[in-house]
Amino acid sequence: MRYRTIGDVEVSAIGLGAMPLSIEGRPDRDRAIATIHAALDAGVTLIDTADSYHWHADEIGHNEELIAAALAVHSGSDAVLVATKGGRGRPGDGSWTVTGTPTHLKNACEGSLKRLGVDAIGLYQLHKPDENVPWAESVGAIKELADEGKIRLAGISNVSRAQILEAREILGGTLVSVQNEHAPAHLVHEPELTLCTELGLAYLPWGPLRGIGAEFRAVAGEHGVSPQRVCLAWLLAKSPSMIAIPGSTRPATIRDSAAAADLVLTDADLARLP
């Protein structure tokens, strides 16, 4: 496993995006916990979650509680950075809401602290800008949480270059990461990736496997690995700031994803990919 940094914390270059373990189509609890444990056994030391990663309206924080339970019975949990998020909701009908008021974000953080069973959250991320709330107010609430010692590091998600720069002015060195959609089928955030690389911010692409095409399958066949592993290695090759967080619902798939950290693609390989 290769490692990269989020702020001053060293983490595995491949993390676990835990959302699929709690939303629609999720596995049973035993398999979900086995998937988390398989990730840890494969060297994964970053788990990405959110209070809104749940299925039904009455189970806010399902994913956070699942992660806490899995970590509590695994010997390697001390090295894991759990990154959670606040600012979105799920009414239970499959839709997503956005609430970026300072009051909501502070209450959401309190709930996450309790469910994760920690005194301070390792990495707390503002899930999405709320068009009805000034960005500076939402980010300001994150700064207050950091000043109060409730979060150690801060991140922002689903953001533009301008929002990254504004958040950095407010948060200073506490801002350490950006999480945007980034995949073969979604490359519109290349400017944000470039900015994060320049600023030394970690970049966590969500949905990283969407749009794997024939070119990925061809390279995978030549290396004798899965197209998914090639896709994750391709993302890592884009920038030293990149830390991929693929989702998984089975131990076998997260083990395969974790192995992408050690797959080195040649210049010729990369020239054939988007």
Short mmCIF file of C-alpha atoms in Angstrom, two decimals:
data_model
loop_
_atom_site.label_atom_id
_atom_site.label_comp_id
_atom_site.label_asym_id
_atom_site.label_seq_id
_atom_site.Cartn_x
_atom_site.Cartn_y
_atom_site.Cartn_z
CA MET A 1 0.00 0.00 0.00
CA ARG A 2 1.28 3.44 -0.94
CA TYR A 3 0.43 6.40 1.27
CA ARG A 4 -0.44 10.05 0.77
CA THR A 5 -1.28 12.88 3.13
CA ILE A 6 -4.38 14.74 4.22
CA GLY A 7 -3.11 17.74 6.12
CA ASP A 8 -0.53 16.29 8.49
CA VAL A 9 -2.07 12.81 8.50
CA GLU A 10 -0.65 9.99 6.39
CA VAL A 11 -3.35 7.76 4.89
CA SER A 12 -3.55 4.98 2.35
CA ALA A 13 -3.69 6.16 -1.26
CA ILE A 14 -6.89 4.13 -1.61
CA GLY A 15 -9.64 4.65 0.95
CA LEU A 16 -13.05 3.07 1.41
CA GLY A 17 -16.14 4.99 0.34
CA ALA A 18 -18.61 3.48 2.79
CA MET A 19 -21.86 4.90 1.40
CA PRO A 20 -22.98 1.72 -0.44
CA LEU A 21 -22.96 -0.16 2.86
CA SER A 22 -25.93 1.87 4.13
CA ILE A 23 -28.08 3.14 1.27
CA GLU A 24 -30.55 1.35 -1.03
CA GLY A 25 -29.38 -2.12 -2.00
CA ARG A 26 -27.04 -2.34 0.96
CA PRO A 27 -25.67 -5.69 2.14
CA ASP A 28 -26.65 -7.26 5.43
CA ARG A 29 -24.82 -6.05 8.53
CA ASP A 30 -22.42 -9.00 8.76
CA ARG A 31 -21.25 -8.56 5.17
CA ALA A 32 -20.98 -4.81 5.60
CA ILE A 33 -18.72 -5.19 8.63
CA ALA A 34 -16.72 -7.89 6.87
CA THR A 35 -16.19 -5.44 3.98
CA ILE A 36 -14.86 -2.76 6.34
CA HIS A 37 -12.57 -5.30 8.00
CA ALA A 38 -11.32 -6.50 4.60
CA ALA A 39 -10.43 -2.91 3.75
CA LEU A 40 -8.43 -2.53 6.95
CA ASP A 41 -6.69 -5.86 6.42
CA ALA A 42 -5.71 -4.69 2.93
CA GLY A 43 -4.01 -1.61 4.38
CA VAL A 44 -6.78 0.96 3.96
CA THR A 45 -6.52 3.68 6.62
CA LEU A 46 -9.13 6.15 5.33
CA ILE A 47 -12.88 5.59 5.51
CA ASP A 48 -15.26 8.16 4.05
CA THR A 49 -18.79 8.46 5.42
CA ALA A 50 -21.55 11.01 6.15
CA ASP A 51 -24.49 11.38 8.47
CA SER A 52 -26.76 11.25 5.42
CA TYR A 53 -25.54 7.84 4.25
CA HIS A 54 -28.65 5.92 5.17
CA TRP A 55 -31.71 4.45 3.45
CA HIS A 56 -34.78 5.18 5.55
CA ALA A 57 -35.70 8.56 6.99
CA ASP A 58 -35.48 7.39 10.62
CA GLU A 59 -31.92 6.04 10.49
CA ILE A 60 -29.74 9.14 10.23
CA GLY A 61 -26.12 8.20 10.81
CA HIS A 62 -26.57 4.53 9.90
CA ASN A 63 -23.23 4.45 8.09
CA GLU A 64 -21.35 6.21 10.89
CA GLU A 65 -22.71 3.77 13.47
CA LEU A 66 -21.80 0.83 11.25
CA ILE A 67 -18.23 2.07 10.88
CA ALA A 68 -17.89 2.69 14.62
CA ALA A 69 -19.08 -0.85 15.33
CA ALA A 70 -16.65 -2.35 12.80
CA LEU A 71 -13.69 -0.37 14.12
CA ALA A 72 -14.48 -1.24 17.73
CA VAL A 73 -13.70 -4.92 17.12
CA HIS A 74 -10.68 -4.59 14.82
CA SER A 75 -7.12 -4.31 16.09
CA GLY A 76 -6.01 -1.97 13.30
CA SER A 77 -8.57 0.73 13.95
CA ASP A 78 -6.19 3.13 15.72
CA ALA A 79 -4.50 3.99 12.43
CA VAL A 80 -7.75 4.81 10.61
CA LEU A 81 -8.84 8.33 9.70
CA VAL A 82 -12.63 8.49 9.58
CA ALA A 83 -13.82 11.34 7.37
CA THR A 84 -17.48 12.21 7.78
CA LYS A 85 -19.68 14.95 6.34
CA GLY A 86 -22.60 17.16 7.31
CA GLY A 87 -24.99 19.34 5.36
CA ARG A 88 -27.15 16.89 3.45
CA GLY A 89 -30.19 14.82 4.30
CA ARG A 90 -32.25 11.93 2.97
CA PRO A 91 -36.03 12.02 3.49
CA GLY A 92 -36.33 8.32 2.75
CA ASP A 93 -37.77 8.57 -0.76
CA GLY A 94 -34.42 8.30 -2.52
CA SER A 95 -33.91 12.06 -2.78
CA TRP A 96 -31.23 14.24 -1.21
CA THR A 97 -31.60 17.59 0.52
CA VAL A 98 -29.03 20.29 1.27
CA THR A 99 -28.97 22.33 4.50
CA GLY A 100 -25.92 24.49 5.09
CA THR A 101 -27.07 26.72 7.95
CA PRO A 102 -24.60 27.07 10.80
CA THR A 103 -27.15 25.69 13.26
CA HIS A 104 -27.72 22.57 11.20
CA LEU A 105 -24.01 21.96 10.65
CA LYS A 106 -23.19 22.32 14.34
CA ASN A 107 -26.01 19.98 15.32
CA ALA A 108 -24.95 17.52 12.63
CA CYS A 109 -21.40 17.52 13.95
CA GLU A 110 -22.62 16.81 17.48
CA GLY A 111 -24.58 13.83 16.19
CA SER A 112 -21.58 12.50 14.29
CA LEU A 113 -19.36 12.82 17.35
CA LYS A 114 -21.76 10.68 19.38
CA ARG A 115 -22.26 8.04 16.72
CA LEU A 116 -18.54 7.71 16.01
CA GLY A 117 -17.77 7.70 19.72
CA VAL A 118 -14.97 10.26 19.51
CA ASP A 119 -14.10 13.55 21.20
CA ALA A 120 -13.04 15.14 17.89
CA ILE A 121 -13.72 14.13 14.30
CA GLY A 122 -10.55 13.48 12.32
CA LEU A 123 -11.80 15.05 9.09
CA TYR A 124 -15.15 16.85 8.90
CA GLN A 125 -16.38 17.82 5.45
CA LEU A 126 -19.06 20.29 4.40
CA HIS A 127 -21.08 18.01 2.15
CA LYS A 128 -22.44 20.49 -0.42
CA PRO A 129 -22.92 24.25 -0.77
CA ASP A 130 -26.44 25.39 0.09
CA GLU A 131 -27.59 27.92 -2.50
CA ASN A 132 -29.86 29.49 0.13
CA VAL A 133 -27.04 30.13 2.62
CA PRO A 134 -23.98 32.32 1.98
CA TRP A 135 -20.97 30.09 1.50
CA ALA A 136 -18.97 32.07 4.04
CA GLU A 137 -21.61 31.38 6.72
CA SER A 138 -21.51 27.63 6.15
CA VAL A 139 -17.72 27.53 6.09
CA GLY A 140 -17.63 29.82 9.11
CA ALA A 141 -19.56 27.22 11.08
CA ILE A 142 -16.92 24.65 10.20
CA LYS A 143 -14.24 27.03 11.46
CA GLU A 144 -16.09 27.44 14.75
CA LEU A 145 -16.24 23.66 15.14
CA ALA A 146 -12.49 23.50 14.57
CA ASP A 147 -11.84 26.34 17.02
CA GLU A 148 -13.92 24.48 19.61
CA GLY A 149 -11.82 21.34 19.13
CA LYS A 150 -14.71 19.27 17.81
CA ILE A 151 -13.01 18.63 14.48
CA ARG A 152 -9.30 18.33 13.77
CA LEU A 153 -9.25 18.86 10.03
CA ALA A 154 -11.79 20.29 7.58
CA GLY A 155 -12.81 19.48 4.03
CA ILE A 156 -15.35 20.69 1.50
CA SER A 157 -17.26 18.77 -1.15
CA ASN A 158 -19.00 19.44 -4.46
CA VAL A 159 -17.30 22.79 -4.87
CA SER A 160 -15.89 25.16 -7.49
CA ARG A 161 -12.45 26.80 -7.67
CA ALA A 162 -13.90 30.03 -6.28
CA GLN A 163 -15.47 28.19 -3.33
CA ILE A 164 -12.21 26.42 -2.58
CA LEU A 165 -10.32 29.70 -2.48
CA GLU A 166 -12.95 31.38 -0.30
CA ALA A 167 -13.02 28.46 2.11
CA ARG A 168 -9.22 28.54 2.35
CA GLU A 169 -9.32 32.22 3.29
CA ILE A 170 -11.73 31.41 6.12
CA LEU A 171 -10.26 28.13 7.33
CA GLY A 172 -6.57 28.64 6.62
CA GLY A 173 -4.53 25.53 7.28
CA THR A 174 -7.50 23.71 8.76
CA LEU A 175 -8.80 23.17 5.22
CA VAL A 176 -7.00 20.08 3.97
CA SER A 177 -9.24 18.37 1.42
CA VAL A 178 -11.73 18.70 -1.41
CA GLN A 179 -14.15 15.98 -2.48
CA ASN A 180 -15.71 16.30 -5.94
CA GLU A 181 -17.08 13.83 -8.43
CA HIS A 182 -14.23 12.66 -10.65
CA ALA A 183 -14.28 9.66 -12.98
CA PRO A 184 -13.69 8.68 -16.61
CA ALA A 185 -17.25 9.82 -17.34
CA HIS A 186 -16.98 13.02 -15.32
CA LEU A 187 -13.86 15.11 -15.85
CA VAL A 188 -15.35 18.58 -15.49
CA HIS A 189 -13.54 19.14 -12.20
CA GLU A 190 -10.02 18.96 -13.63
CA PRO A 191 -9.57 22.71 -12.82
CA GLU A 192 -10.40 22.02 -9.17
CA LEU A 193 -7.96 19.10 -9.12
CA THR A 194 -5.25 21.36 -10.54
CA LEU A 195 -5.94 23.97 -7.88
CA CYS A 196 -5.81 21.39 -5.10
CA THR A 197 -2.50 20.13 -6.40
CA GLU A 198 -1.11 23.67 -6.42
CA LEU A 199 -2.38 24.38 -2.89
CA GLY A 200 -1.38 21.02 -1.42
CA LEU A 201 -4.96 20.02 -0.64
CA ALA A 202 -5.93 16.36 -0.77
CA TYR A 203 -8.43 15.58 -3.52
CA LEU A 204 -10.92 12.78 -2.85
CA PRO A 205 -12.85 11.82 -6.01
CA TRP A 206 -16.29 10.42 -5.35
CA GLY A 207 -17.89 8.04 -7.85
CA PRO A 208 -14.43 7.26 -9.26
CA LEU A 209 -15.38 4.21 -11.32
CA ARG A 210 -18.19 5.68 -13.41
CA GLY A 211 -17.65 5.39 -17.14
CA ILE A 212 -14.92 2.77 -17.37
CA GLY A 213 -14.66 2.09 -21.10
CA ALA A 214 -12.93 -0.20 -23.55
CA GLU A 215 -9.56 1.50 -23.15
CA PHE A 216 -9.51 0.67 -19.43
CA ARG A 217 -10.49 -2.93 -20.15
CA ALA A 218 -7.71 -3.22 -22.72
CA VAL A 219 -5.03 -1.95 -20.33
CA ALA A 220 -6.43 -4.16 -17.59
CA GLY A 221 -6.16 -7.23 -19.81
CA GLU A 222 -2.52 -6.48 -20.53
CA HIS A 223 -1.73 -6.15 -16.82
CA GLY A 224 -3.87 -9.11 -15.81
CA VAL A 225 -5.97 -7.04 -13.41
CA SER A 226 -9.52 -5.67 -13.26
CA PRO A 227 -10.58 -2.52 -15.15
CA GLN A 228 -11.59 -1.04 -11.81
CA ARG A 229 -8.05 -1.41 -10.51
CA VAL A 230 -6.68 0.29 -13.62
CA CYS A 231 -9.16 3.15 -13.24
CA LEU A 232 -8.11 3.82 -9.65
CA ALA A 233 -4.41 3.65 -10.56
CA TRP A 234 -5.09 6.09 -13.41
CA LEU A 235 -6.68 8.52 -10.95
CA LEU A 236 -3.72 8.26 -8.57
CA ALA A 237 -1.36 9.00 -11.45
CA LYS A 238 -3.16 12.29 -12.17
CA SER A 239 -1.86 14.07 -9.08
CA PRO A 240 -0.01 13.46 -5.80
CA SER A 241 -3.04 15.09 -4.16
CA MET A 242 -5.38 12.34 -5.37
CA ILE A 243 -6.68 9.83 -2.81
CA ALA A 244 -9.36 7.59 -4.30
CA ILE A 245 -12.32 6.41 -2.20
CA PRO A 246 -14.15 3.72 -4.17
CA GLY A 247 -17.31 2.26 -2.74
CA SER A 248 -17.70 -1.42 -2.05
CA THR A 249 -20.25 -3.85 -0.64
CA ARG A 250 -18.12 -7.02 -0.66
CA PRO A 251 -14.72 -7.91 0.83
CA ALA A 252 -13.44 -9.09 -2.54
CA THR A 253 -14.09 -5.79 -4.30
CA ILE A 254 -12.42 -3.61 -1.69
CA ARG A 255 -9.39 -5.91 -1.68
CA ASP A 256 -9.17 -5.50 -5.44
CA SER A 257 -9.55 -1.72 -5.18
CA ALA A 258 -6.91 -1.46 -2.45
CA ALA A 259 -4.42 -3.23 -4.71
CA ALA A 260 -4.66 -0.30 -7.15
CA ALA A 261 -2.31 1.64 -4.89
CA ASP A 262 0.50 -0.67 -5.95
CA LEU A 263 -0.36 -0.79 -9.66
CA VAL A 264 2.03 1.43 -11.61
CA LEU A 265 0.81 2.32 -15.07
CA THR A 266 3.37 3.11 -17.75
CA ASP A 267 3.43 6.32 -19.74
CA ALA A 268 2.18 4.30 -22.68
CA ASP A 269 -0.75 3.04 -20.59
CA LEU A 270 -1.66 6.52 -19.46
CA ALA A 271 -1.49 7.90 -22.98
CA ARG A 272 -4.31 5.52 -23.96
CA LEU A 273 -6.58 6.61 -21.11
CA PRO A 274 -8.65 9.84 -20.89
#
